[in-house]
Tab-separated table of C-alpha atoms in Angstrom:
chain	number	residue	atom	x	y	z
Z	566	MET	CA	27.539	12.643	0.043
Z	567	PRO	CA	30.112	14.060	2.451
Z	568	LEU	CA	31.596	11.740	5.104
Z	569	HIS	CA	29.362	11.345	8.189
Z	570	SER	CA	26.478	13.338	6.712
Z	571	LYS	CA	23.034	11.967	7.057
Z	572	LYS	CA	21.214	10.520	4.046
Z	573	LYS	CA	18.169	12.746	3.313
Z	574	ILE	CA	15.039	10.755	2.587
Z	575	TYR	CA	11.772	12.323	1.340
Z	576	ILE	CA	8.675	10.192	2.172
Z	577	ALA	CA	5.775	11.216	-0.109
Z	578	GLY	CA	2.547	10.292	1.658
Z	579	HIS	CA	3.949	10.243	5.142
Z	580	THR	CA	0.514	10.493	6.874
Z	581	GLY	CA	-0.898	7.425	5.157
Z	582	LEU	CA	-0.922	3.894	6.216
Z	583	LEU	CA	2.462	2.849	4.878
Z	584	GLY	CA	4.009	6.306	5.034
Z	585	SER	CA	3.338	6.718	8.699
Z	586	ALA	CA	4.791	3.229	9.458
Z	587	LEU	CA	7.894	4.278	7.521
Z	588	VAL	CA	8.238	7.384	9.599
Z	589	ARG	CA	7.895	5.398	12.875
Z	590	THR	CA	10.511	2.890	11.633
Z	591	ILE	CA	13.123	5.060	9.898
Z	592	SER	CA	12.946	8.063	12.291
Z	593	ASN	CA	14.804	5.894	14.961
Z	594	ASP	CA	17.805	5.447	12.580
Z	595	GLU	CA	20.263	8.315	13.148
Z	596	ARG	CA	21.864	7.759	9.729
Z	597	PHE	CA	18.781	9.183	8.034
Z	598	ASP	CA	17.247	12.666	7.974
Z	599	LEU	CA	13.559	12.523	6.971
Z	600	ILE	CA	12.004	15.239	4.794
Z	601	LEU	CA	8.205	15.339	5.295
Z	602	ARG	CA	5.465	17.645	3.962
Z	603	THR	CA	1.801	17.592	4.588
Z	604	ARG	CA	-0.660	17.772	1.668
Z	605	LYS	CA	-1.418	21.392	2.683
Z	606	ALA	CA	2.240	22.294	2.561
Z	607	LEU	CA	2.951	20.474	-0.781
Z	608	ASN	CA	0.248	19.607	-3.287
Z	609	LEU	CA	1.661	16.617	-5.221
Z	610	LEU	CA	-0.848	17.338	-8.045
Z	611	ASP	CA	0.888	20.680	-8.657
Z	612	GLN	CA	3.808	20.007	-10.991
Z	613	SER	CA	5.608	23.318	-10.424
Z	614	SER	CA	5.342	23.070	-6.641
Z	615	VAL	CA	6.762	19.557	-6.643
Z	616	PHE	CA	9.544	20.537	-9.009
Z	617	GLU	CA	10.558	23.560	-6.879
Z	618	PHE	CA	10.426	21.392	-3.688
Z	619	MET	CA	12.690	18.710	-5.185
Z	620	GLN	CA	15.194	21.325	-6.457
Z	621	LYS	CA	15.358	23.095	-3.046
Z	622	GLU	CA	15.451	20.007	-0.741
Z	623	ALA	CA	17.596	17.752	-3.051
Z	624	PRO	CA	16.856	14.494	-1.230
Z	625	ASP	CA	19.236	11.514	-1.638
Z	626	CYS	CA	16.324	9.087	-1.811
Z	627	VAL	CA	12.526	9.404	-2.361
Z	628	ILE	CA	9.948	6.905	-1.190
Z	629	LEU	CA	6.824	7.426	-3.071
Z	630	ALA	CA	3.929	6.075	-0.888
Z	631	ALA	CA	1.382	8.794	-1.751
Z	632	ALA	CA	-1.754	7.689	-3.563
Z	633	LYS	CA	-5.459	8.170	-3.777
Z	634	VAL	CA	-6.803	4.856	-2.476
Z	635	GLY	CA	-10.193	3.301	-1.784
Z	636	GLY	CA	-12.307	0.220	-1.661
Z	637	ILE	CA	-14.070	-1.562	-4.548
Z	638	GLN	CA	-17.139	0.668	-4.516
Z	639	ALA	CA	-15.137	3.907	-4.447
Z	640	ASN	CA	-13.053	2.648	-7.443
Z	641	ILE	CA	-16.204	1.737	-9.327
Z	642	ASN	CA	-17.859	5.104	-8.636
Z	643	ASP	CA	-14.956	7.365	-9.468
Z	644	PRO	CA	-12.493	5.789	-11.991
Z	645	VAL	CA	-11.646	9.260	-13.413
Z	646	HIS	CA	-9.972	10.573	-10.289
Z	647	PHE	CA	-8.339	7.242	-9.294
Z	648	LEU	CA	-6.662	7.293	-12.659
Z	649	TYR	CA	-6.011	10.967	-12.987
Z	650	GLU	CA	-4.784	11.855	-9.483
Z	651	ASN	CA	-2.593	8.719	-9.110
Z	652	GLN	CA	-1.044	9.220	-12.556
Z	653	ILE	CA	-0.344	12.938	-11.900
Z	654	ILE	CA	1.132	12.292	-8.438
Z	655	SER	CA	3.413	9.496	-9.744
Z	656	SER	CA	4.503	11.491	-12.780
Z	657	ASN	CA	5.225	14.637	-10.791
Z	658	VAL	CA	7.266	13.065	-8.035
Z	659	ILE	CA	9.206	10.658	-10.236
Z	660	TYR	CA	10.107	13.123	-12.969
Z	661	SER	CA	10.835	15.972	-10.539
Z	662	SER	CA	13.102	13.529	-8.665
Z	663	LEU	CA	14.939	12.704	-11.906
Z	664	LYS	CA	15.388	16.394	-12.808
Z	665	ALA	CA	16.618	17.247	-9.311
Z	666	GLY	CA	19.363	14.597	-9.525
Z	667	VAL	CA	17.771	12.070	-7.085
Z	668	LYS	CA	19.639	8.824	-7.611
Z	669	GLU	CA	17.485	6.458	-5.565
Z	670	LEU	CA	13.672	6.190	-5.447
Z	671	ILE	CA	11.339	3.531	-4.120
Z	672	TYR	CA	7.998	3.487	-5.745
Z	673	ILE	CA	5.117	1.666	-3.937
Z	674	GLY	CA	3.111	-0.246	-6.485
Z	675	SER	CA	0.036	-2.421	-5.953
Z	676	SER	CA	-1.021	-5.995	-6.535
Z	677	CYS	CA	-3.972	-4.427	-8.533
Z	678	MET	CA	-1.344	-3.886	-11.288
Z	679	TYR	CA	-1.504	-7.592	-12.065
Z	680	PRO	CA	-3.940	-9.157	-14.625
Z	681	LYS	CA	-7.435	-10.305	-13.580
Z	682	ASP	CA	-7.628	-13.937	-12.424
Z	683	TYR	CA	-4.254	-14.780	-13.848
Z	684	LYS	CA	-1.901	-17.647	-12.830
Z	685	THR	CA	-1.123	-17.635	-9.098
Z	686	PRO	CA	1.100	-17.015	-7.377
Z	687	LEU	CA	1.681	-13.853	-9.371
Z	688	LYS	CA	5.242	-13.313	-10.527
Z	689	GLU	CA	6.768	-9.942	-11.360
Z	690	GLU	CA	7.053	-10.868	-15.085
Z	691	TYR	CA	3.225	-11.192	-15.325
Z	692	LEU	CA	2.741	-7.455	-15.326
Z	693	LEU	CA	0.866	-6.393	-18.505
Z	694	ALA	CA	0.436	-10.071	-19.524
Z	695	ALA	CA	-3.388	-9.885	-19.768
Z	696	PRO	CA	-6.369	-7.520	-19.082
Z	697	LEU	CA	-6.816	-5.930	-15.654
Z	698	GLU	CA	-9.666	-6.308	-13.126
Z	699	PRO	CA	-12.358	-3.815	-14.357
Z	700	THR	CA	-13.452	-2.645	-10.943
Z	701	ASN	CA	-10.190	-0.906	-10.206
Z	702	GLU	CA	-8.720	-0.585	-13.646
Z	703	GLY	CA	-8.215	3.182	-13.386
Z	704	TYR	CA	-6.124	2.921	-10.207
Z	705	ALA	CA	-4.250	-0.037	-11.654
Z	706	LEU	CA	-3.403	1.753	-14.929
Z	707	ALA	CA	-2.102	4.824	-12.986
Z	708	LYS	CA	0.110	2.596	-10.821
Z	709	ILE	CA	1.471	0.750	-13.822
Z	710	SER	CA	2.253	4.059	-15.558
Z	711	GLY	CA	4.281	5.173	-12.548
Z	712	ALA	CA	6.053	1.795	-12.366
Z	713	LYS	CA	7.017	1.974	-16.026
Z	714	LEU	CA	8.333	5.559	-15.661
Z	715	CYS	CA	10.556	4.293	-12.802
Z	716	GLU	CA	11.786	1.460	-15.062
Z	717	TYR	CA	12.462	3.845	-17.998
Z	718	CYS	CA	14.313	6.376	-15.779
Z	719	SER	CA	16.548	3.617	-14.431
Z	720	ARG	CA	17.343	2.333	-17.892
Z	721	GLN	CA	17.756	5.695	-19.666
Z	722	TYR	CA	19.533	7.721	-16.922
Z	723	SER	CA	21.291	5.016	-14.818
Z	724	VAL	CA	19.447	5.878	-11.642
Z	725	ASN	CA	18.175	3.365	-9.104
Z	726	TYR	CA	14.417	3.758	-9.202
Z	727	ARG	CA	12.730	0.561	-7.894
Z	728	VAL	CA	9.178	-0.647	-7.746
Z	729	LEU	CA	7.982	-2.597	-4.688
Z	730	ILE	CA	4.644	-4.358	-5.213
Z	731	PRO	CA	3.029	-5.196	-1.890
Z	732	CYS	CA	-0.050	-7.268	-1.351
Z	733	ASN	CA	-2.891	-5.585	0.533
Z	734	LEU	CA	-1.733	-3.788	3.701
Z	735	TYR	CA	-3.397	-3.117	7.042
Z	736	GLY	CA	-2.483	-1.804	10.452
Z	737	PRO	CA	-2.324	1.323	12.572
Z	738	ASN	CA	-3.410	4.507	10.734
Z	739	ASP	CA	-5.586	2.522	8.336
Z	740	LYS	CA	-8.782	4.113	6.987
Z	741	PHE	CA	-11.979	2.783	8.469
Z	742	ASP	CA	-14.683	4.841	6.783
Z	743	PRO	CA	-16.959	2.968	4.368
Z	744	GLU	CA	-15.796	4.879	1.269
Z	745	SER	CA	-12.029	4.476	1.704
Z	746	SER	CA	-11.462	1.322	3.729
Z	747	HIS	CA	-10.025	-1.869	2.354
Z	748	LEU	CA	-11.082	-5.292	3.468
Z	749	ILE	CA	-9.601	-5.725	6.961
Z	750	ALA	CA	-10.304	-2.208	8.159
Z	751	ALA	CA	-13.872	-2.511	6.819
Z	752	ILE	CA	-14.342	-5.786	8.599
Z	753	ILE	CA	-13.078	-4.391	11.924
Z	754	ARG	CA	-15.476	-1.434	11.710
Z	755	LYS	CA	-18.492	-3.545	10.651
Z	756	LEU	CA	-17.933	-6.216	13.363
Z	757	HIS	CA	-17.300	-3.586	16.066
Z	758	GLU	CA	-20.475	-1.710	15.170
Z	759	ALA	CA	-22.440	-4.995	15.013
Z	760	LYS	CA	-21.179	-5.971	18.474
Z	761	ILE	CA	-22.003	-2.525	19.903
Z	762	ASN	CA	-25.440	-2.440	18.339
Z	763	GLY	CA	-26.223	-6.091	19.230
Z	764	SER	CA	-26.747	-7.089	15.623
Z	765	ASP	CA	-27.464	-10.759	15.062
Z	766	SER	CA	-25.774	-10.888	11.664
Z	767	VAL	CA	-23.295	-9.158	9.402
Z	768	ALA	CA	-23.433	-9.172	5.596
Z	769	ILE	CA	-20.403	-10.260	3.593
Z	770	TRP	CA	-20.043	-9.130	0.011
Z	771	GLY	CA	-20.155	-12.070	-2.375
Z	772	ASP	CA	-19.998	-15.678	-1.171
Z	773	GLY	CA	-16.931	-15.194	1.057
Z	774	SER	CA	-14.724	-17.467	-1.146
Z	775	ALA	CA	-12.580	-14.766	-2.759
Z	776	ARG	CA	-9.049	-15.017	-1.453
Z	777	ARG	CA	-6.858	-12.145	-0.426
Z	778	GLU	CA	-3.267	-11.789	0.800
Z	779	PHE	CA	-2.816	-9.240	3.601
Z	780	LEU	CA	0.374	-7.963	5.230
Z	781	PHE	CA	0.808	-6.030	8.491
Z	782	VAL	CA	2.161	-2.653	7.594
Z	783	GLU	CA	4.945	-2.595	10.167
Z	784	ASP	CA	6.507	-5.662	8.503
Z	785	ILE	CA	6.902	-4.102	5.034
Z	786	ALA	CA	8.070	-0.791	6.657
Z	787	GLY	CA	10.920	-2.692	8.321
Z	788	PHE	CA	11.948	-4.314	5.004
Z	789	ILE	CA	11.926	-0.923	3.175
Z	790	HIS	CA	13.996	0.540	6.024
Z	791	ARG	CA	16.568	-2.275	5.586
Z	792	SER	CA	16.577	-1.998	1.830
Z	793	LEU	CA	17.729	1.600	1.974
Z	794	ASP	CA	21.227	0.112	2.343
Z	795	PHE	CA	20.976	-1.851	-0.930
Z	796	ILE	CA	18.474	-0.192	-3.276
Z	797	ASP	CA	20.890	-0.609	-6.199
Z	798	GLU	CA	20.912	-4.356	-5.751
Z	799	LEU	CA	17.116	-4.719	-5.947
Z	800	PRO	CA	15.469	-5.724	-9.247
Z	801	HIS	CA	13.244	-3.242	-10.955
Z	802	TYR	CA	10.078	-4.947	-9.728
Z	803	LEU	CA	9.850	-6.768	-6.403
Z	804	ASN	CA	6.780	-8.423	-4.861
Z	805	ILE	CA	6.377	-8.130	-1.129
Z	806	GLY	CA	3.701	-10.406	0.264
Z	807	TYR	CA	2.634	-12.432	3.314
Z	808	GLY	CA	3.208	-15.668	1.386
Z	809	LYS	CA	-0.212	-17.143	1.920
Z	810	ASP	CA	-3.729	-15.980	1.182
Z	811	PHE	CA	-7.000	-16.562	3.044
Z	812	SER	CA	-10.696	-16.380	2.067
Z	813	VAL	CA	-12.750	-13.327	2.933
Z	814	SER	CA	-14.756	-15.508	5.295
Z	815	GLU	CA	-11.636	-16.539	7.169
Z	816	TYR	CA	-10.692	-12.876	7.713
Z	817	TYR	CA	-14.170	-12.261	9.138
Z	818	GLN	CA	-13.862	-15.233	11.441
Z	819	THR	CA	-10.424	-14.184	12.754
Z	820	ALA	CA	-11.642	-10.633	13.278
Z	821	ALA	CA	-14.767	-11.853	15.031
Z	822	GLU	CA	-12.571	-13.775	17.438
Z	823	VAL	CA	-10.427	-10.729	18.190
Z	824	ILE	CA	-13.377	-8.311	18.550
Z	825	GLY	CA	-15.637	-10.701	20.380
Z	826	TYR	CA	-18.528	-10.672	17.893
Z	827	LYS	CA	-20.795	-13.739	18.384
Z	828	GLY	CA	-23.298	-13.187	15.525
Z	829	LYS	CA	-23.560	-14.965	12.197
Z	830	PHE	CA	-22.489	-14.080	8.683
Z	831	GLU	CA	-24.824	-13.707	5.716
Z	832	PHE	CA	-23.626	-13.548	2.124
Z	833	ASP	CA	-24.779	-10.815	-0.261
Z	834	LYS	CA	-24.017	-12.351	-3.680
Z	835	SER	CA	-25.321	-9.242	-5.482
Z	836	ARG	CA	-22.293	-7.176	-4.397
Z	837	PRO	CA	-18.953	-6.970	-6.338
Z	838	VAL	CA	-15.928	-8.835	-5.025
Z	839	GLY	CA	-13.193	-8.062	-7.532
Z	840	MET	CA	-10.639	-10.685	-8.431
Z	841	ALA	CA	-11.152	-14.209	-7.123
Z	842	ARG	CA	-7.509	-14.460	-6.007
Z	843	LYS	CA	-4.272	-12.487	-6.224
Z	844	LEU	CA	-1.529	-14.185	-4.246
Z	845	LEU	CA	1.928	-12.754	-4.879
Z	846	ASP	CA	5.086	-14.864	-5.530
Z	847	SER	CA	7.483	-13.200	-3.002
Z	848	SER	CA	10.391	-15.582	-3.567
Z	849	ARG	CA	12.517	-12.898	-5.149
Z	850	ALA	CA	12.214	-10.735	-2.047
Z	851	GLU	CA	13.139	-13.633	0.227
Z	852	LYS	CA	16.611	-13.560	-1.373
Z	853	PHE	CA	16.976	-10.112	0.111
Z	854	GLY	CA	15.964	-11.209	3.557
Z	855	TRP	CA	12.261	-10.624	3.383
Z	856	HIS	CA	9.983	-12.567	5.692
Z	857	PRO	CA	6.821	-11.310	7.470
Z	858	THR	CA	6.800	-11.639	11.228
Z	859	THR	CA	3.249	-10.692	12.296
Z	860	ASN	CA	0.440	-13.302	12.047
Z	861	HIS	CA	-3.039	-12.078	11.121
Z	862	LYS	CA	-4.601	-12.546	14.581
Z	863	ASP	CA	-1.950	-10.442	16.238
Z	864	GLY	CA	-2.028	-7.852	13.370
Z	865	ILE	CA	-5.803	-7.541	13.484
Z	866	ALA	CA	-5.603	-7.230	17.309
Z	867	ALA	CA	-3.176	-4.353	16.941
Z	868	THR	CA	-5.333	-2.736	14.259
Z	869	TYR	CA	-8.466	-3.072	16.358
Z	870	SER	CA	-6.689	-1.501	19.336
Z	871	TYR	CA	-5.753	1.455	17.066
Z	872	TYR	CA	-9.304	1.664	15.902
Z	873	LEU	CA	-10.630	1.826	19.488
Z	874	ASP	CA	-8.138	4.549	20.389
Z	875	THR	CA	-9.215	6.549	17.389
Z	876	MET	CA	-12.883	6.177	18.407
Z	877	ARG	CA	-12.088	7.299	21.937
Z	878	ARG	CA	-10.132	10.335	20.714
Z	879	SER	CA	-12.914	11.386	18.385
Z	880	GLY	CA	-15.419	11.336	21.256
């Protein structure tokens, strides 16, 4: 790269939850020039289009945050497309990056890649150690496939393709619709609607004891921004978590405080809940300066504020 030239970074999935946070964070750094394309401008499922784009733009670094995501029910209902689309997106972007001479790539994995109800906290070396959680196996397999492709590219071609494995994320630009939303966004929508409608109770899937680790999206975006200066020093796989998990019931209680919902909670034990627990071991990341800065009450408050703004804009 010529002296004083900006480092070109392509963010795949820049309109999503993490991608948009990365744009907000990195765009303020004058050392970097962001390359962004909407889904309409570049279909990541189209191999030839992705290949041509990479050859033409020749980014110095790629951050692959694009994915088809959804909640438990969406994954149960449509495993074909969660497997197929995520596998194709990952393969197209990673392999096209390799063929275009891209030396650095950050692949955003998922804690779903870890075995079902395995030893916690989950360490990076536990990948593929046991069977996956059946409810989102298709999505998990696709993410594992992309992660292994990054590992193989790094080993075979001496490139720096790294896999970051975050816990569940939430924050501004989250999805709140019933089909696509994850736990915290779904809780915010349910409690807000219950408050507006004057509902006496809200149903929680399962018995509320399942534990989940959530991280405010701006925190991980900040770490990824900083890591652009030392991608080559990162291990192939790196967990990025909050460091502590909470029960589903506790998330409901915190959100109720923020939103001002005074009703009671009822448990629907007929509904699926996924893994009982999947707390990440983020000690490796701590050696690279990782530490979350946003507590859940503040993070949920910021996310609820975004949700209200979205509701007002949509009329």
